[in-house]
Short mmCIF file of C-alpha atoms in Angstrom, two decimals:
data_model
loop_
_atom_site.label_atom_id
_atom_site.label_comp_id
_atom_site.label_asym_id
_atom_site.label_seq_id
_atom_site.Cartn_x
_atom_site.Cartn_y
_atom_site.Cartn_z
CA UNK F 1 10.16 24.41 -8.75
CA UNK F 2 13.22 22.98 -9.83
CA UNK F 3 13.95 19.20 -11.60
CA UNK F 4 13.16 17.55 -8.27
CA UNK F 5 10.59 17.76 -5.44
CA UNK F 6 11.94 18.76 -2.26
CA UNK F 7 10.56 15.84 0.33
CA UNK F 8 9.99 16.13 4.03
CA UNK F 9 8.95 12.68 5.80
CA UNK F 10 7.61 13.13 9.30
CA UNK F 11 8.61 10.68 11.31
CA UNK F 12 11.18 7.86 11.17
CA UNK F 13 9.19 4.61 11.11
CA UNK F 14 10.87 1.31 10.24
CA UNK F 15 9.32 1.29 6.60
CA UNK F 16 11.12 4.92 6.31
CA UNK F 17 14.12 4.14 7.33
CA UNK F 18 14.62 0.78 5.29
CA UNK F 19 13.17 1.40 2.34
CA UNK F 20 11.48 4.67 0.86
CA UNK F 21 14.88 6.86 1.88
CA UNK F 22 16.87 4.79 0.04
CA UNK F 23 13.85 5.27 -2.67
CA UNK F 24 14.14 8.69 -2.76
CA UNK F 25 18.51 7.99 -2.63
CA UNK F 26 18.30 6.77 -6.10
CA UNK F 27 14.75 8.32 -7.39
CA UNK F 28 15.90 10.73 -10.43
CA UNK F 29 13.41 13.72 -9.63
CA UNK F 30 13.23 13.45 -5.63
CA UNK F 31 15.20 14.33 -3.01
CA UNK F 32 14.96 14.65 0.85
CA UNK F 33 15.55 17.90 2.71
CA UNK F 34 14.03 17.39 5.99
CA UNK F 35 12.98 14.69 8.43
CA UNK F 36 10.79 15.42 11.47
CA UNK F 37 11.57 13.32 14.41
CA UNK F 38 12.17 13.55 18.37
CA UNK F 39 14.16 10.40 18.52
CA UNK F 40 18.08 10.58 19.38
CA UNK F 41 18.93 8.36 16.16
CA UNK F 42 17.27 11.25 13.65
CA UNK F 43 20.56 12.84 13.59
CA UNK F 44 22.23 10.34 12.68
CA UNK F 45 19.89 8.85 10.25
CA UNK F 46 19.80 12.22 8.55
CA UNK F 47 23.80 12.08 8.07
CA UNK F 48 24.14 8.80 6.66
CA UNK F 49 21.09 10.09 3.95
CA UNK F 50 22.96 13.82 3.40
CA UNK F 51 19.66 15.13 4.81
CA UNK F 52 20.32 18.55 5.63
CA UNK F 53 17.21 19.44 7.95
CA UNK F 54 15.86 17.40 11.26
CA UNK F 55 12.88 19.22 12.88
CA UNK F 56 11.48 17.61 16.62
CA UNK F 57 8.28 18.43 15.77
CA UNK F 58 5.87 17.04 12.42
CA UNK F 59 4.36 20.75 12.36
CA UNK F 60 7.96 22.45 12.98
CA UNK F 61 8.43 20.23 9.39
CA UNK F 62 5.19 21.53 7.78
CA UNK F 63 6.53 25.25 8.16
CA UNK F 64 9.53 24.78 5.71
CA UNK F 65 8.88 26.29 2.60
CA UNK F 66 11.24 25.27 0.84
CA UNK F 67 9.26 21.37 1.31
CA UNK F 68 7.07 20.84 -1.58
CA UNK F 69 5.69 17.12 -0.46
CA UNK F 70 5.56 14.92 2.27
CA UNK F 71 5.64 11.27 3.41
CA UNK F 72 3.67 10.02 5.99
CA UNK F 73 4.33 6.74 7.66
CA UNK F 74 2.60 7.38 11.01
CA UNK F 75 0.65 4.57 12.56
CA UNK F 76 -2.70 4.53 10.44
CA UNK F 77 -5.19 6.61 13.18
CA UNK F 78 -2.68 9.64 12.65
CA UNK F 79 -3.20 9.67 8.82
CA UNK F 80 -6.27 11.78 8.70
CA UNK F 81 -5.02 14.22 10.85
CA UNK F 82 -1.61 14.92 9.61
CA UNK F 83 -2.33 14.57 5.73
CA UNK F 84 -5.16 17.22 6.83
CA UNK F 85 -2.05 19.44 8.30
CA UNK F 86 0.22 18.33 5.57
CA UNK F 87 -2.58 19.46 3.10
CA UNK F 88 -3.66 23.24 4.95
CA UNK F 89 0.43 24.17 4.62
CA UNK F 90 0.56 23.46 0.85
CA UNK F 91 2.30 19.87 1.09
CA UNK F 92 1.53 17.50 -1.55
CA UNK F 93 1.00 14.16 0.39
CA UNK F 94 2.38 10.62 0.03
CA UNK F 95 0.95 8.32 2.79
CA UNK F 96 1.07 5.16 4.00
CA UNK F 97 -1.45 2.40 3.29
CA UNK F 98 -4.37 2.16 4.28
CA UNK F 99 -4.88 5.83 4.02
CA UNK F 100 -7.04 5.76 7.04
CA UNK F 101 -9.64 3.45 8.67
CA UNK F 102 -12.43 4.06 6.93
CA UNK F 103 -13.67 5.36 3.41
CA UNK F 104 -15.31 8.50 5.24
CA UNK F 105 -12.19 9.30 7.09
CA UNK F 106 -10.62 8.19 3.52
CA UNK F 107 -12.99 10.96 1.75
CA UNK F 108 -12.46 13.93 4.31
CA UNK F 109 -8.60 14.02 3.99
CA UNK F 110 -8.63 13.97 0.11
CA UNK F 111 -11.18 16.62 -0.24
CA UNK F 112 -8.92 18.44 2.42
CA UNK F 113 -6.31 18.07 -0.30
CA UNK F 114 -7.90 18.77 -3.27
CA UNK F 115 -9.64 22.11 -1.28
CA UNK F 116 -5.66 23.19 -0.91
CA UNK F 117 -4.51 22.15 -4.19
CA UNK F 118 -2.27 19.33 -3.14
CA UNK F 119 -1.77 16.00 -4.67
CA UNK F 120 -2.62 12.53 -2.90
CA UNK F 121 -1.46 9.66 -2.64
CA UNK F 122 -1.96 6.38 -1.02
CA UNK F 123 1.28 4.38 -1.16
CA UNK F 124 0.53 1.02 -2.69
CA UNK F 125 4.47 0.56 -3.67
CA UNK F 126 3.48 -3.22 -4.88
CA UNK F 127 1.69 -1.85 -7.90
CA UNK F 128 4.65 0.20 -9.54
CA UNK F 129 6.68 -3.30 -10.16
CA UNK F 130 6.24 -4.25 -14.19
CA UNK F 131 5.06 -8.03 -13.55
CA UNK F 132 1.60 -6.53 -12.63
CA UNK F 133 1.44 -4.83 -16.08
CA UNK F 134 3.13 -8.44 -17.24
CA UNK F 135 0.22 -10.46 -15.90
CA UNK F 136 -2.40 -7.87 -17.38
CA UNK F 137 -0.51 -8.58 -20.65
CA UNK F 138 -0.96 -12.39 -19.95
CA UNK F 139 -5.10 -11.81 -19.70
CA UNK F 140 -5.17 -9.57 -22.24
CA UNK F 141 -3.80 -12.09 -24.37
CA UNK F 142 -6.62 -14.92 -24.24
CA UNK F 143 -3.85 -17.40 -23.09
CA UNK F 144 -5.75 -17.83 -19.99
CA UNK F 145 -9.07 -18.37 -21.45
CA UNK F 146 -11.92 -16.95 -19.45
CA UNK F 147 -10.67 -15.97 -16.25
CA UNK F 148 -13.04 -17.70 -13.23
CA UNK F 149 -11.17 -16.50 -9.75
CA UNK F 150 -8.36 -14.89 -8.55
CA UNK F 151 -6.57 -16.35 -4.94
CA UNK F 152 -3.88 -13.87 -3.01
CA UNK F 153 -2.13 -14.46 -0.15
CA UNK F 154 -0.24 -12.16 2.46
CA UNK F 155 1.30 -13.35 5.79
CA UNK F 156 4.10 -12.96 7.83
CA UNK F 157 4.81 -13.92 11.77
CA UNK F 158 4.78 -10.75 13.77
CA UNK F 159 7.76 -10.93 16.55
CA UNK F 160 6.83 -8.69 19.74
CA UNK F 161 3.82 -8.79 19.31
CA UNK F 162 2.94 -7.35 22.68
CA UNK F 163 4.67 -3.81 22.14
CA UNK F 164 4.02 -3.49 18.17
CA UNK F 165 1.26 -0.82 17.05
CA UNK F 166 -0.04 -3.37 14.61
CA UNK F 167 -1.60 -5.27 18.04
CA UNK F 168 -2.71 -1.65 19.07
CA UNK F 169 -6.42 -1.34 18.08
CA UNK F 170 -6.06 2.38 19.03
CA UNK F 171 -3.61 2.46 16.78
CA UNK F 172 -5.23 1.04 13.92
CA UNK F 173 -4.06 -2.36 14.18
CA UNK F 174 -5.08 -5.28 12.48
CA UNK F 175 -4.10 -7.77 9.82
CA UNK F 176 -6.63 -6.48 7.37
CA UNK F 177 -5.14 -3.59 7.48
CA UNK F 178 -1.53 -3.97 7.63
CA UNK F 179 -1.16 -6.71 4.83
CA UNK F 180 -5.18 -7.84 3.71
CA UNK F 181 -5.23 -4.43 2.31
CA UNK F 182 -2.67 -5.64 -0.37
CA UNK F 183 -5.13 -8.59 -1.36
CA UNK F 184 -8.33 -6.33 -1.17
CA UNK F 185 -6.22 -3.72 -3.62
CA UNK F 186 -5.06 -6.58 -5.79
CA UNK F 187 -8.31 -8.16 -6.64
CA UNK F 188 -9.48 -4.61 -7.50
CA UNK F 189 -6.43 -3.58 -9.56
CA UNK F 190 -4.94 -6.31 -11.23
CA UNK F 191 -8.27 -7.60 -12.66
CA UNK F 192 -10.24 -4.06 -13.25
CA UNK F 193 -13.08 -5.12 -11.35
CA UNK F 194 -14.85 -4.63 -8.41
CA UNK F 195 -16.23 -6.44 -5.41
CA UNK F 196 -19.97 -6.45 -4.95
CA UNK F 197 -19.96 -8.96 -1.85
CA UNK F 198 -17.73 -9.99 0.98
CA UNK F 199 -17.88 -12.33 3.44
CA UNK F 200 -14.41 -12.64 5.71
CA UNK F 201 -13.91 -14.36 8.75
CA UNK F 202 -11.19 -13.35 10.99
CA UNK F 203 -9.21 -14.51 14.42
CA UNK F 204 -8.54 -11.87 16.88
CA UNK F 205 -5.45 -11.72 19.14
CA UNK F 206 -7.64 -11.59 22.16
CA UNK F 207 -11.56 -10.42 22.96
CA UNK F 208 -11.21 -6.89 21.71
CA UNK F 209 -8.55 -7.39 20.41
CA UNK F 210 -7.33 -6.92 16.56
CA UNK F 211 -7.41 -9.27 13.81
CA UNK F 212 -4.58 -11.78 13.63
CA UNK F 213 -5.46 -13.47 10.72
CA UNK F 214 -8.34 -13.24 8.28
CA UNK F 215 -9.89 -15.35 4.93
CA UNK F 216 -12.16 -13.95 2.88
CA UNK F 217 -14.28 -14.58 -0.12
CA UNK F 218 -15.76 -11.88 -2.94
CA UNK F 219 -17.78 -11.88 -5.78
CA UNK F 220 -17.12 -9.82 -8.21
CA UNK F 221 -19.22 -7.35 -10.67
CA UNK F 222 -17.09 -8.98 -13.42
CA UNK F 223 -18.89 -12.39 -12.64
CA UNK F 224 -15.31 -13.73 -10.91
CA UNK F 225 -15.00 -14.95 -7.35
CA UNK F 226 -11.87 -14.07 -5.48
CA UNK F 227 -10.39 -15.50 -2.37
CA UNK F 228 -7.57 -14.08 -0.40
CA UNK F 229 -5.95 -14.94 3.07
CA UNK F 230 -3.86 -12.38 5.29
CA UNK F 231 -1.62 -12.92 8.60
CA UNK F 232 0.26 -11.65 11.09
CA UNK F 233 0.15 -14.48 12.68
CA UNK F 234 1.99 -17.48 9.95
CA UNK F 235 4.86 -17.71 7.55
CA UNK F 236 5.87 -15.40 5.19
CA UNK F 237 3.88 -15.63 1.99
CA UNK F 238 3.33 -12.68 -0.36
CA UNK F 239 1.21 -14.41 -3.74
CA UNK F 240 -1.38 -14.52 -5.91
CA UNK F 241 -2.91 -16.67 -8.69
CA UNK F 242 -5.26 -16.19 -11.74
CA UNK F 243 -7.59 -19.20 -12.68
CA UNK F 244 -8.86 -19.29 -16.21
CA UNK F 245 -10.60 -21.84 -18.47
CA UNK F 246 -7.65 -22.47 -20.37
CA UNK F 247 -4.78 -21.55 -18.25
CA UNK F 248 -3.47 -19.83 -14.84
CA UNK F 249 -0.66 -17.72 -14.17
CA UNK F 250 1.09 -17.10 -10.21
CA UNK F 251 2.82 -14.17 -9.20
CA UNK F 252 5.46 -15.71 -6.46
CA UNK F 253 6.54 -12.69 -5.20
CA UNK F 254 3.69 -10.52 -5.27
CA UNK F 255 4.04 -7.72 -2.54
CA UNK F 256 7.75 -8.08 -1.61
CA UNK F 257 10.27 -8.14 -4.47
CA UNK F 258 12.36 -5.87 -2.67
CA UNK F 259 13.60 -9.08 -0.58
CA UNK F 260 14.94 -10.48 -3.40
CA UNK F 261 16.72 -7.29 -4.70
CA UNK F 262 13.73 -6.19 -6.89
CA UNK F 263 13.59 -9.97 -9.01
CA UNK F 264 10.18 -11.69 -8.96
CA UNK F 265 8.56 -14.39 -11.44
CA UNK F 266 5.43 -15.17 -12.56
CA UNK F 267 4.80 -18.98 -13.72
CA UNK F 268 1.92 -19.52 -16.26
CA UNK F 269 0.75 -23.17 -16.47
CA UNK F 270 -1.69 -23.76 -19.55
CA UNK F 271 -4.28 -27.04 -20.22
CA UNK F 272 -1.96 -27.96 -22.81
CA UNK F 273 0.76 -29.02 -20.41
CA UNK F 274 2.72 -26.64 -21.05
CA UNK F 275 4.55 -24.16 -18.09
CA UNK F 276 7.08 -21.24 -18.51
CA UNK F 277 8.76 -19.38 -15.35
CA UNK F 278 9.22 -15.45 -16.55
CA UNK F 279 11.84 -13.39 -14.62
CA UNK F 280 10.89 -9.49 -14.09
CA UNK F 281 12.56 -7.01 -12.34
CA UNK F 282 11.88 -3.52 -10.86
CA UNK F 283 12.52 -0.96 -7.96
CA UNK F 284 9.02 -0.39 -6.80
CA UNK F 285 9.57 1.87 -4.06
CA UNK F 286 12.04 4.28 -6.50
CA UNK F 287 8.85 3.77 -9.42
CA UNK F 288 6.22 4.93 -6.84
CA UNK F 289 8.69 7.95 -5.83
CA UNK F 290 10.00 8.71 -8.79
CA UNK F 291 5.81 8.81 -10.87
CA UNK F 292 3.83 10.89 -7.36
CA UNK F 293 7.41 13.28 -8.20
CA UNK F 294 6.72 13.56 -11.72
CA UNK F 295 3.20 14.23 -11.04
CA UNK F 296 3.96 17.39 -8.48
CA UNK F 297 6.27 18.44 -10.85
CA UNK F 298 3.74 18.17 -13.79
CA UNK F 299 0.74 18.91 -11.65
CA UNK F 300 -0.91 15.71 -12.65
CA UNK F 301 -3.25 13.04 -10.89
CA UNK F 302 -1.62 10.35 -10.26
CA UNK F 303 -2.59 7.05 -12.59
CA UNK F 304 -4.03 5.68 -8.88
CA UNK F 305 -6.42 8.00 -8.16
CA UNK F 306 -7.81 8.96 -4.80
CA UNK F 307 -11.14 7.55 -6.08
CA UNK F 308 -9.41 4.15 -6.23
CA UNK F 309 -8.58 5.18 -2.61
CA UNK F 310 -11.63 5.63 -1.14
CA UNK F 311 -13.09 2.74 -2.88
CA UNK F 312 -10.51 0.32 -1.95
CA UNK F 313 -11.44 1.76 1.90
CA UNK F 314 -14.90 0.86 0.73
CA UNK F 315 -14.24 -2.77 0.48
CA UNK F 316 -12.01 -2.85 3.39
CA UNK F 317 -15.12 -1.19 5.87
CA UNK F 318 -17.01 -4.06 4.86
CA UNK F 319 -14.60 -6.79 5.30
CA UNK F 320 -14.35 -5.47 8.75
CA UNK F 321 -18.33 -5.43 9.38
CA UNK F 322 -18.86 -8.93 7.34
CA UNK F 323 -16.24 -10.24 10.53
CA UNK F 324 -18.78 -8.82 12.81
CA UNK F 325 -21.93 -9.74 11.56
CA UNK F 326 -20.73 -12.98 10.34
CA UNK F 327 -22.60 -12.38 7.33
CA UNK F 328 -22.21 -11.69 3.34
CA UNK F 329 -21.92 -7.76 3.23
CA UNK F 330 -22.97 -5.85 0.15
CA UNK F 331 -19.97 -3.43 -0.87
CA UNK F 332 -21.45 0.30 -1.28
#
């Protein structure tokens, strides 16, 4: 293998288009030979990229050997299968969160990978940006005092509605996971803990329908509570905030820096009046490219692991059956 992994994506989804091409554009060890897609813009899309291959078919894709890895941004109920397909033709596999729609479904495709000797990974961009490492600094530090709960937010108002996949349950539609898998992943990540009960109440588009909006609350192992909100169905809001004893700090652009060219802030406010606004910037989709590239290239695990996966899935499958029992659920 040469300096830089050869990347296929299969399919063009929006999220493809906008803003992991133009990842892998500027990434310093990835490039993109091939695109799989049957619409009439592929062409096109492919020439304004200098992508030399488009394929009709995901599996016409898969048969390129000169493709070391793929991405996968198919709607979530066609992860499992094609990160299985991805995984039997010797592609290393980036995919699109959540990985699938359940922690079983999670577990099948990774040991799929790991039977073939591929690499996996789920692709959490948010946690490649440096303020996350920043605000780990922070708590590290004692500035906080002794950290009590953790809130996170994620909406935004989903135009046409009617025709989106995220409405489609077959699909696997749904708030939770679309954007609440950001605050469920958060929670886990930032503060190195995990949940050991959920309760999360959600409002569904219509009867059988899928979650518009959902609130939930968790208690933690560490002795924390956490609550987080998540939309499709309000304003745009992509935060969170640590409470301490002593202090609290609030990431203001938590999940979407990219809107703001890469720039977000973090404000920590301590008991002693005082409050400072720190500016950090990052790339997060070229970081999350450029470290799964690095780790095909240097056969490595990457530093989030498909354990973290499947246990993030965990929490998520009982977030879902807390909403239909209307009950506390125990995470497994």
């Amino acid at each position: 293998m040469s300096n830089k992994v050869r990347w296929g994506i299969i399919s063009m989804a929006k999220i493809a288009q906008e803003e992991l091409l133009p990842a892998f554009r500027d990434a310093v060890n990835a490039e993109v030979t091939a695109i799989a897609s049957s619409k009439p813009s592929a062409k096109e899309i492919a020439a304004r990229f200098q992508i030399e291959n488009v394929y009709e078919t995901y599996d016409a894709l898969l048969e390129d050997p000169n493709i070391d890895a793929v991405y996968i941004p198919l709607p979530n109920s066609l992860h499992a299968e094609w990160v299985i397909k991805a995984a039997e033709k010797g592609k290393h596999v980036l995919c699109e969160k959540p990985a699938a729609l359940s922690a079983e479904e999670t577990a099948h495709m990774i040991e799929a990978c790991h039977r073939h000797g591929v690499i996996f990974m789920e692709a959490f961009m948010y946690q490649f940006h440096p303020q996350h490492q920043r605000v780990r600094e922070i708590i590290a530090s004692g500035e906080l005092g002794e950290l009590k709960t953790m809130k996170v937010s994620f909406s935004f108002f989903l135009e046409g509605r009617e025709s989106n996949i995220r409405t489609n349950p077959e699909l696997g539609g749904g708030c939770l996971y679309d954007v609440g898998c950001y605050c469920v992943h958060a929670i886990r990540n930032v503060l190195g803990t995990e949940p050991e009960r959920v309760f999360v109440s959600a409002k569904k588009d219509k009867p059988g329908g899928v979650d518009l909006s959902a609130a939930g609350f968790m208690e933690l192992k560490n002795g924390m509570t956490a609550l987080f909100d998540a939309s499709m169905d309000q304003k745009q809001r992509h935060h969170y905030e640590i409470v301490g004893t002593k202090g609290c700090v609030r990431v203001n652009r938590a999940f979407l820096p990219q809107l703001t060219d890469g720039v977000s802030s973090i404000t920590v406010e301590t008991d002693d009046g005082a409050s400072r606004d720190e500016t950090i910037a990052g790339h997060q989709y070229v970081l999350q490219v450029e470290h799964f590239s690095q780790c095909v290239l240097e056969g490595l695990t990457p530093f989030y692991t498909p354990a973290n996966t499947i246990q993030n899935m965990k929490v998520i499958d009982a977030c879902y059956e807390s909403i239909e029992r209307e009950a506390f659920v125990t995470v497994d």
